[in-house]
Amino acid sequence: MCLGIPGEIVEMLPDRADLALVEVAGVRRPISVGLLGPDGVGPGDWVLVHVGFAMSKIDEAEAAATLQLLEGLGQAYADELDALAASDIT
Amino acid sequence: MRFVDEYRDADKARALSGQIAALCEPGRHYKFMEVCGGHTHTIYKHGLEDHLPETVELVHGPGCPVCVIPMGRVDDAIAIAREPDVILTSFGDMLRVPGGTGSFLEAKAEGADIRMVYSPLDALKIARENPGRRVVFMAIGFETTAPSTAVTVLRAASEGVSNFSVFCNHVTIIPAIKAILDSPDLRLDGFLGPGHVSTVIGCRPYEFIPSEYGKPLVCAGFEPLDLLQSVHMLLRQFAEGRCEVENQYTRVVPWDGNARALEAIARTMELRPHFEWRGLGFISHSALALREEFAAHDAEKVFDVPGVRVADPKACQCGEVLKGVIKPWECKVFGTACTPETPIGTCMVSSEGACAAYYNYGRFSRAALAESTMREGTRA
């Protein structure tokens, strides 16, 4: 739960200004980008996702390293990804 | 550090290890607390203690949100779940946390409608889709998680989702660190500050630690080299006669935190006078409750919450583990009666707990124990 998972923003949801579609390890889910400010983020940006919210913008190298670290956690990361895949916040 | 390979560069790690050893004052012992469960994981997964001189000891702090939930709050949540028409939602980590009368998993097996969610916004959606039910979100976590609950409450209020409420168990990191600094049974030389909480609160709230307690803090990332570099930064402060807050995790943590997230928390929540932490007892102004304005979405106002206090089980020493007074394997039930499959204490339940980290990475053998006892002997 306290894991921050890096995700890449693939699309801003047209009818919901505060939501974006992110892709994490092949899973695409909507998340809230409301905590990142009006200039916020756009497609191609990487963000640290925590319980359905983008917490901070990160660069791609940071994202890659963090993903590798999380994969090393094994079950805890698998559980977090399953929870994300089951999530529907729209 | 900018590139992926650099985070785990073995040569760099060796060079840092050498520099760390060179900075240690001969005959001096350094005890640093890593506040965050994510750090504990990295340290054990990568065997970082083997890269540190014996005179540098890392101890684990109270930074795992699941680990600090007292049993009484679990029982309260189960009591709410057993009310008619209720759907109780929470993060998956809460499933196996033992209360005084059982866990969510056991209550679910007995018929309570308890559902795991990834985000509080998922819980709000369940409320929208089930207008005839009362949907409660059991909110846990430090400032990393509190903004998400805050935004969800604001959304529920603005949309008028009247069947949605939050059982608020959010805690704040600063009073916990202060309680540890005030604790008479622990001597610490400095802190590795939590990376993710700090994305929200920034580094500024830690400044009282050097100024009032004379201990340095370095806000640290989660890569092995982040942690080695942070230890190096702490030791360099000692060597140069400085004592301050420094930010090693600048690529993610802004010095002033996330203003929008802090605003959302302040808008919806206020400090409770007291809150009980598992193993640490009551700590003043250490937890958040919803503001009166949001009473309609506050489960503690909507339901008759029993609020029974349950003493932690005697055999379990989570409190001492959370304060860094003992190592997990020094607990009487570690690895025998208490395992990740049959946890007695919360530190073994959550994957972020110190006990689970030790157990999962095999740091509980007699050899490890013997080696550590020898180290203690050498120190004494």
XYZ file of C-alpha atoms in Angstrom:
470
model
C 0.000 0.000 0.000
C 2.798 2.395 0.755
C 4.606 1.481 -2.436
C 4.898 4.239 -4.985
C 4.598 2.641 -8.411
C 5.868 4.542 -11.458
C 3.368 4.803 -14.291
C 3.476 6.464 -17.684
C 0.628 8.754 -18.592
C -0.833 7.603 -21.916
C -3.863 9.855 -22.110
C -5.648 12.605 -20.226
C -9.317 11.679 -19.834
C -11.227 14.177 -21.974
C -14.340 14.523 -19.792
C -12.523 14.450 -16.422
C -9.816 17.083 -16.045
C -8.435 15.511 -12.855
C -8.046 11.997 -14.255
C -5.431 10.465 -16.530
C -4.948 7.004 -17.944
C -1.625 5.536 -16.799
C 0.132 2.380 -17.847
C 1.957 0.345 -15.227
C 3.582 -2.914 -16.284
C 1.069 -3.368 -19.114
C -1.930 -2.479 -16.931
C -3.870 0.660 -17.950
C -5.975 2.335 -15.269
C -7.329 5.814 -14.618
C -5.634 7.676 -11.752
C -6.137 11.121 -10.230
C -3.604 13.791 -11.184
C -5.386 16.409 -9.076
C -2.497 16.709 -6.597
C 0.006 17.771 -9.255
C -1.250 21.260 -10.006
C -2.777 22.973 -13.004
C 0.333 22.738 -15.187
C 0.340 19.138 -14.116
C 1.299 16.456 -16.522
C 0.582 15.157 -19.977
C 0.992 12.041 -22.120
C 4.531 10.666 -22.028
C 5.207 11.934 -18.493
C 6.118 9.504 -15.719
C 4.523 9.838 -12.287
C 4.798 8.036 -8.958
C 1.365 6.490 -8.361
C 0.172 5.864 -4.814
C -3.309 4.527 -3.948
C -4.747 5.867 -7.189
C -3.121 9.306 -7.096
C -0.078 10.694 -8.901
C 2.123 11.960 -6.044
C 5.015 13.440 -8.011
C 6.420 13.699 -11.479
C 9.588 11.672 -12.003
C 12.005 11.213 -14.871
C 12.139 8.089 -16.962
C 15.406 6.839 -15.467
C 13.982 7.144 -11.958
C 10.862 5.299 -13.134
C 12.894 2.460 -14.643
C 15.040 2.068 -11.540
C 12.027 2.137 -9.222
C 10.183 -0.464 -11.298
C 13.204 -2.742 -11.159
C 13.370 -2.289 -7.384
C 9.658 -3.081 -7.020
C 9.917 -6.187 -9.195
C 12.518 -7.405 -6.733
C 9.954 -7.239 -3.944
C 8.091 -10.165 -5.482
C 4.724 -10.860 -3.872
C 4.215 -7.378 -2.399
C 4.589 -5.822 -5.856
C 2.381 -8.501 -7.480
C -0.348 -7.793 -4.892
C -0.106 -4.062 -5.532
C -0.386 -4.581 -9.304
C -3.400 -6.882 -8.843
C -5.074 -4.220 -6.703
C -4.330 -1.574 -9.326
C -5.720 -3.806 -12.089
C -8.948 -4.255 -10.092
C -9.257 -0.529 -9.437
C -11.977 1.605 -11.011
C -12.102 5.167 -9.780
C -14.052 6.802 -12.605
C 22.595 9.973 -9.788
C 20.786 10.260 -13.072
C 20.869 6.966 -14.897
C 19.411 3.600 -14.009
C 22.684 1.693 -13.992
C 24.206 4.216 -11.640
C 21.691 3.380 -8.898
C 23.128 -0.089 -8.470
C 26.677 0.366 -9.719
C 28.751 -2.127 -7.722
C 31.959 -0.077 -8.050
C 30.159 2.972 -6.797
C 28.755 0.980 -3.851
C 32.265 -0.251 -2.975
C 33.669 3.273 -3.266
C 30.886 4.608 -1.040
C 31.456 1.812 1.497
C 35.112 2.817 1.643
C 34.267 6.483 2.079
C 31.733 5.610 4.793
C 34.330 3.598 6.695
C 36.848 6.437 6.356
C 34.374 8.931 7.844
C 33.740 6.866 10.980
C 35.539 8.210 13.999
C 37.617 5.397 15.558
C 35.963 3.893 18.628
C 32.644 5.589 17.963
C 29.371 3.715 17.380
C 26.690 5.240 15.139
C 23.024 4.267 15.376
C 20.767 5.575 12.602
C 17.027 4.962 12.337
C 15.410 4.436 8.957
C 11.863 5.622 9.508
C 10.292 4.017 6.446
C 9.355 0.369 5.845
C 10.434 0.711 2.210
C 13.973 1.438 3.400
C 13.920 -1.654 5.630
C 13.102 -3.730 2.563
C 15.955 -2.340 0.485
C 18.414 -2.776 3.366
C 17.574 -6.475 3.816
C 17.029 -7.358 0.200
C 20.423 -5.982 -0.799
C 22.212 -6.898 2.429
C 23.301 -3.291 2.872
C 24.417 -3.908 6.448
C 27.220 -6.010 4.958
C 28.440 -2.889 3.108
C 28.576 -0.845 6.308
C 31.283 -0.897 8.958
C 30.282 -2.703 12.159
C 30.266 0.611 13.947
C 27.335 1.829 11.844
C 24.070 0.269 12.966
C 20.719 0.743 11.251
C 17.530 0.393 13.300
C 13.955 0.369 12.058
C 11.395 2.970 12.874
C 7.616 3.292 13.017
C 7.122 4.081 9.327
C 4.848 1.194 8.366
C 1.225 2.420 8.431
C -0.294 -1.015 9.007
C 2.135 -1.801 11.825
C 1.068 1.129 13.990
C -2.716 0.423 13.917
C -3.820 -0.614 17.425
C -5.984 -3.715 17.756
C -8.920 -1.706 19.122
C -9.276 0.219 15.841
C -9.422 -3.076 13.901
C -12.199 -4.243 16.250
C -14.016 -0.920 15.787
C -13.886 -1.314 12.013
C -15.226 -4.876 12.270
C -18.064 -3.620 14.522
C -18.959 -1.086 11.806
C -18.783 -3.804 9.144
C -21.304 -5.885 11.121
C -23.896 -3.086 11.135
C -26.812 -3.650 8.742
C -26.320 -2.703 5.074
C -22.642 -1.822 5.509
C -19.874 -2.439 2.998
C -16.498 -1.890 4.663
C -13.632 -1.128 2.287
C -9.906 -0.902 2.942
C -6.494 -1.563 1.435
C -5.484 -5.209 1.033
C -2.767 -4.783 3.670
C -5.452 -4.592 6.366
C -6.941 -7.992 5.564
C -4.907 -10.111 7.988
C -4.168 -7.519 10.676
C -5.302 -9.107 13.936
C -7.755 -7.248 16.142
C -8.716 -8.385 19.634
C -11.493 -10.574 18.234
C -10.139 -11.473 14.810
C -9.146 -9.975 11.476
C -11.078 -8.534 8.526
C -10.545 -11.861 6.775
C -12.230 -13.729 9.626
C -15.091 -11.203 9.829
C -15.568 -11.566 6.063
C -15.738 -15.356 6.405
C -18.446 -14.866 9.051
C -20.557 -12.867 6.613
C -19.457 -9.230 6.896
C -19.240 -7.474 3.510
C -15.613 -6.364 3.529
C -13.999 -5.439 0.231
C -10.432 -4.580 -0.616
C -9.825 -1.497 -2.715
C -6.730 0.014 -4.320
C -7.795 3.627 -3.820
C -10.312 5.483 -1.624
C -11.813 6.648 -4.932
C -12.699 2.992 -5.632
C -14.643 2.987 -2.348
C -16.486 6.147 -3.373
C -17.446 4.483 -6.637
C -18.813 1.462 -4.745
C -20.936 3.923 -2.704
C -22.298 5.572 -5.858
C -23.184 2.172 -7.305
C -24.850 0.921 -4.096
C -27.175 3.707 -2.978
C -29.069 1.357 -0.659
C -25.914 0.416 1.279
C -23.678 2.388 3.627
C -20.113 2.285 2.328
C -17.286 2.924 4.787
C -13.642 3.361 3.838
C -11.162 2.428 6.562
C -8.468 5.026 5.959
C -4.953 4.255 7.177
C -1.527 5.648 6.468
C 0.755 8.623 6.972
C 0.825 11.838 4.959
C 1.515 9.838 1.787
C -2.019 8.444 1.895
C -3.953 11.154 3.755
C -4.260 13.488 0.706
C -6.002 10.750 -1.281
C -8.580 10.328 1.510
C -8.935 14.120 1.713
C -9.611 14.473 -2.024
C -12.107 11.587 -1.862
C -14.017 13.213 1.036
C -14.127 16.512 -0.858
C -15.453 14.708 -3.900
C -18.092 12.804 -1.859
C -19.222 16.098 -0.301
C -19.381 17.978 -3.607
C -21.232 15.137 -5.331
C -23.523 14.621 -2.340
C -22.731 10.890 -1.988
C -24.483 10.645 1.382
C -23.947 6.888 1.875
C -20.146 7.229 1.899
C -18.099 7.710 5.069
C -14.499 7.405 6.182
C -13.262 5.665 9.329
C -10.223 7.874 9.666
C -7.036 6.348 11.079
C -4.506 8.619 9.423
C -1.401 9.302 11.467
C 1.318 11.913 11.114
C 5.022 11.127 11.057
C 6.483 14.059 13.006
C 4.904 13.255 16.420
C 6.006 9.627 16.034
C 9.615 10.707 15.450
C 9.324 13.081 18.416
C 7.963 10.276 20.640
C 10.965 8.153 19.677
C 13.376 11.012 20.383
C 11.717 11.507 23.802
C 11.791 7.776 24.574
C 14.323 7.091 27.346
C 15.253 3.583 26.169
C 16.693 4.500 22.785
C 19.851 6.328 21.849
C 19.956 7.461 18.235
C 22.554 9.452 16.319
C 20.494 10.405 13.296
C 17.672 9.558 10.900
C 17.186 8.390 7.341
C 14.005 10.316 6.565
C 11.085 8.660 4.749
C 11.069 9.283 0.988
C 7.393 9.030 0.128
C 5.914 10.855 3.135
C 8.352 13.646 2.299
C 6.974 14.068 -1.229
C 3.942 15.480 0.628
C 5.362 17.200 3.732
C 8.756 18.154 2.275
C 11.920 18.459 4.390
C 11.110 21.577 6.399
C 9.003 19.825 9.129
C 12.097 17.821 10.159
C 14.131 20.912 11.024
C 13.238 20.689 14.746
C 15.176 17.406 14.934
C 18.623 19.016 14.502
C 17.663 22.286 16.201
C 15.897 20.855 19.282
C 17.401 17.365 19.587
C 20.787 17.839 17.970
C 20.331 14.909 15.553
C 20.795 15.129 11.770
C 18.273 13.782 9.251
C 18.861 12.940 5.605
C 15.770 12.381 3.516
C 16.556 9.182 1.596
C 15.465 7.414 -1.580
C 14.860 3.685 -1.878
C 17.688 2.428 -4.090
C 20.619 0.672 -2.399
C 22.936 3.503 -3.445
C 20.438 6.108 -2.178
C 20.662 4.582 1.285
C 24.467 4.234 1.222
C 24.766 7.808 0.018
C 22.397 8.965 2.786
C 24.463 7.197 5.452
C 27.522 8.857 3.929
C 25.791 12.267 4.127
C 24.928 11.701 7.815
C 28.507 10.694 8.652
C 29.913 13.641 6.709
C 27.799 15.955 8.859
C 29.420 14.453 11.983
C 32.882 14.712 10.466
C 32.360 18.352 9.516
C 30.694 19.269 12.800
C 27.356 20.044 11.140
C 23.889 18.931 12.230
C 21.068 19.664 9.799
C 18.336 18.336 7.531
C 19.593 17.338 4.088
C 17.734 15.966 1.090
C 19.376 13.066 -0.734
C 16.147 12.224 -2.656
C 15.932 15.569 -4.496
C 14.836 13.883 -7.717
C 11.468 13.104 -6.077
C 11.176 15.142 -2.847
C 10.656 18.917 -3.083
C 11.990 20.799 -0.007
C 8.577 22.343 0.621
C 6.520 19.253 -0.198
C 3.305 19.192 -2.201
C 1.232 22.297 -1.416
C -1.937 20.949 -3.031
C -1.796 17.714 -1.060
C -1.181 19.586 2.215
C -4.071 21.936 1.426
C -6.452 19.023 0.829
C -5.495 17.506 4.200
C -5.862 20.835 6.029
C -9.209 21.513 4.372
C -10.797 18.225 5.467
C -8.916 17.042 8.567
C -7.727 18.267 11.948
C -5.409 16.862 14.590
C -6.914 14.622 17.259
C -5.895 15.495 20.830
C -4.630 11.924 21.332
C -4.347 8.735 19.324
C -3.119 5.327 20.364
C -0.343 3.766 18.293
C 0.327 0.090 18.411
C 3.254 -0.531 20.730
C 3.954 3.180 21.205
C 0.907 4.044 23.338
C -0.969 7.341 23.235
C 0.787 10.171 21.376
C -0.630 13.710 21.517
C -1.630 15.434 18.268
C -0.387 12.505 16.229
C -3.418 11.555 14.154
C -6.087 13.109 11.976
C -9.879 13.154 12.207
C -12.352 14.642 9.741
C -13.402 18.218 10.439
C -16.908 18.845 11.812
C -17.918 20.244 8.419
C -17.580 16.718 7.001
C -19.397 14.949 9.880
C -21.842 13.394 7.397
C -18.884 11.509 5.892
C -17.224 10.654 9.216
C -17.881 7.025 10.216
C -17.138 7.899 13.844
C -20.138 10.282 13.760
C -22.367 8.184 11.499
C -21.942 4.939 13.477
C -21.857 4.080 17.127
C -18.194 3.022 17.227
C -17.441 0.953 20.364
C -13.982 2.494 20.851
C -12.837 -0.380 23.046
C -9.172 -0.400 23.927
C -7.435 -3.742 23.450
C -4.028 -4.325 24.980
C -1.421 -5.664 22.551
C -0.746 -9.394 23.038
C 1.874 -9.965 25.718
C 4.030 -12.308 23.665
C 4.379 -9.784 20.836
C 7.093 -7.135 21.014
C 6.051 -5.012 18.035
C 6.345 -1.909 20.205
C 10.029 -2.482 20.881
C 10.601 -3.358 17.210
C 8.812 -0.177 16.051
C 10.965 1.926 18.359
C 14.117 0.165 17.208
C 14.866 -1.039 20.757
C 15.098 -4.685 19.677
C 15.712 -6.385 16.344
C 12.793 -8.493 15.056
C 14.568 -11.802 15.759
C 15.003 -10.781 19.385
C 11.210 -10.972 19.831
C 10.179 -14.140 21.674
C 7.677 -15.271 19.027
C 9.550 -14.199 15.861
C 9.674 -16.952 13.256
C 8.060 -19.509 15.590
C 4.535 -18.584 16.704
C 4.619 -15.417 14.576
C 5.217 -15.824 10.828
C 3.782 -14.035 7.768
C 1.251 -16.904 7.422
C 0.151 -16.751 11.068
C 1.088 -13.261 12.266
C 0.620 -12.297 15.908
C 1.945 -8.798 15.465
C 1.374 -6.198 12.785
C 5.092 -5.918 11.955
C 4.833 -9.463 10.568
C 1.546 -8.812 8.693
C 2.548 -5.982 6.417
C 5.164 -6.526 3.753
C 6.533 -3.153 4.891
C 6.916 -4.338 8.489
C 10.409 -4.864 9.856
C 9.596 -8.417 11.003
C 8.234 -9.435 7.592
C 11.321 -7.952 5.892
C 13.660 -9.890 8.194
C 11.647 -13.083 7.838
C 11.326 -12.892 4.048
C 15.034 -12.263 3.549
C 16.051 -15.004 5.931
C 17.640 -12.780 8.558
C 16.516 -14.949 11.433
C 18.932 -17.802 11.514
C 20.922 -18.756 14.573
C 24.030 -17.783 12.638
C 22.747 -14.250 12.128
C 21.789 -14.122 15.778
C 25.150 -15.434 16.917
C 27.026 -13.046 14.636
C 25.031 -10.134 15.931
C 25.538 -11.175 19.558
C 29.268 -11.301 18.846
C 29.097 -7.803 17.388
C 27.276 -6.551 20.484
C 29.943 -8.217 22.589
C 32.700 -6.499 20.647
C 30.966 -3.166 21.083
C 30.547 -3.646 24.802
